[in-house]
Amino acid sequence: QVQLVESGGGLVQAGGSLRLSCAASGRTFSIYTTAWFRQAPGKEREFVAAISAGGGMTYYADSVKGRFTISRDNAKNTVWLQMNSLKPEDTAVYYCASRLVYISGAYDRKYDYWGQGTQVTVSS
């Protein structure tokens, strides 16, 4: 298994930027597809972005395309989410999640390992 710890959340004004980090420990990180999800108060958890185990493929929710960028460095056991042009509707707790690379299915589901979350608040 792999353990995930998010960091980098905070309070940002609309239009600003923030970079979230997901630090992994445990088994070989290079065999895990990794994603970011978020959950706002009163709403269900939603998919934000995902990156393939080797970093060659990325996937984004329509709501963040062109604004967010997901990346990873397996040598550093870290995945990042660069968030630009932030909007108040981006306010949520952001979670890092991973699944073994051989798990089939859509990139926005079937994640087995989760971090504790980091709060992102965007003021209007």
Short mmCIF file of C-alpha atoms in Angstrom, two decimals, residues 51-119:
data_model
loop_
_atom_site.label_atom_id
_atom_site.label_comp_id
_atom_site.label_asym_id
_atom_site.label_seq_id
_atom_site.Cartn_x
_atom_site.Cartn_y
_atom_site.Cartn_z
CA ILE A 51 -1.97 11.44 -13.75
CA SER A 52 -0.75 8.09 -14.98
CA ALA A 53 1.83 6.13 -13.04
CA GLY A 54 4.70 7.24 -15.25
CA GLY A 55 3.41 10.78 -15.67
CA GLY A 56 2.84 10.48 -19.40
CA MET A 57 -0.91 10.99 -19.37
CA THR A 58 -3.03 13.53 -17.52
CA TYR A 59 -6.77 13.95 -17.16
CA TYR A 60 -8.83 16.89 -15.97
CA ALA A 61 -12.36 17.68 -15.01
CA ASP A 62 -13.93 20.15 -17.41
CA SER A 63 -14.28 22.67 -14.60
CA VAL A 64 -10.51 22.99 -14.16
CA LYS A 65 -9.13 22.47 -17.67
CA GLY A 66 -6.79 25.25 -18.64
CA ARG A 67 -6.40 26.38 -15.04
CA PHE A 68 -5.00 23.40 -13.13
CA THR A 69 -1.97 21.26 -13.93
CA ILE A 70 -1.13 17.92 -12.36
CA SER A 71 2.42 16.61 -12.38
CA ARG A 72 4.58 14.06 -10.60
CA ASP A 73 8.15 13.13 -9.86
CA ASN A 74 8.39 9.52 -8.84
CA ALA A 75 11.99 9.95 -7.74
CA LYS A 76 10.68 12.41 -5.15
CA ASN A 77 7.55 10.37 -4.39
CA THR A 78 5.48 13.49 -4.98
CA VAL A 79 2.49 14.62 -7.04
CA TRP A 80 1.59 18.30 -7.39
CA LEU A 81 -1.50 20.19 -8.39
CA GLN A 82 -0.77 23.68 -9.68
CA MET A 83 -3.94 25.75 -9.46
CA ASN A 84 -4.15 29.05 -11.32
CA SER A 85 -6.96 31.52 -11.89
CA LEU A 86 -8.71 30.26 -8.80
CA LYS A 87 -12.42 30.88 -8.38
CA PRO A 88 -14.59 30.87 -5.26
CA GLU A 89 -16.22 27.68 -6.50
CA ASP A 90 -12.83 25.97 -6.20
CA THR A 91 -13.14 26.22 -2.43
CA ALA A 92 -13.05 22.70 -1.00
CA VAL A 93 -11.01 20.16 0.85
CA TYR A 94 -8.62 18.66 -1.67
CA TYR A 95 -7.62 15.02 -1.42
CA CYS A 96 -4.84 13.07 -3.04
CA ALA A 97 -5.72 9.51 -4.02
CA SER A 98 -3.94 6.60 -5.64
CA ARG A 99 -4.72 3.24 -7.17
CA LEU A 100 -2.48 0.49 -8.46
CA VAL A 101 -1.69 0.91 -12.12
CA TYR A 102 -3.24 -2.44 -13.04
CA ILE A 103 -6.66 -1.43 -11.71
CA SER A 104 -8.84 -0.94 -14.77
CA GLY A 105 -11.63 1.55 -15.23
CA ALA A 106 -12.15 5.25 -15.71
CA TYR A 107 -9.56 7.60 -14.30
CA ASP A 108 -12.10 9.34 -12.05
CA ARG A 109 -12.95 6.37 -9.84
CA LYS A 110 -11.73 3.20 -8.10
CA TYR A 111 -9.07 4.86 -5.95
CA ASP A 112 -8.12 2.84 -2.90
CA TYR A 113 -5.67 5.03 -1.00
CA TRP A 114 -6.45 8.52 0.27
CA GLY A 115 -4.72 11.32 2.06
CA GLN A 116 -6.20 13.34 4.90
CA GLY A 117 -7.03 16.35 2.76
CA THR A 118 -5.94 19.97 2.68
CA GLN A 119 -8.27 22.96 2.79
#
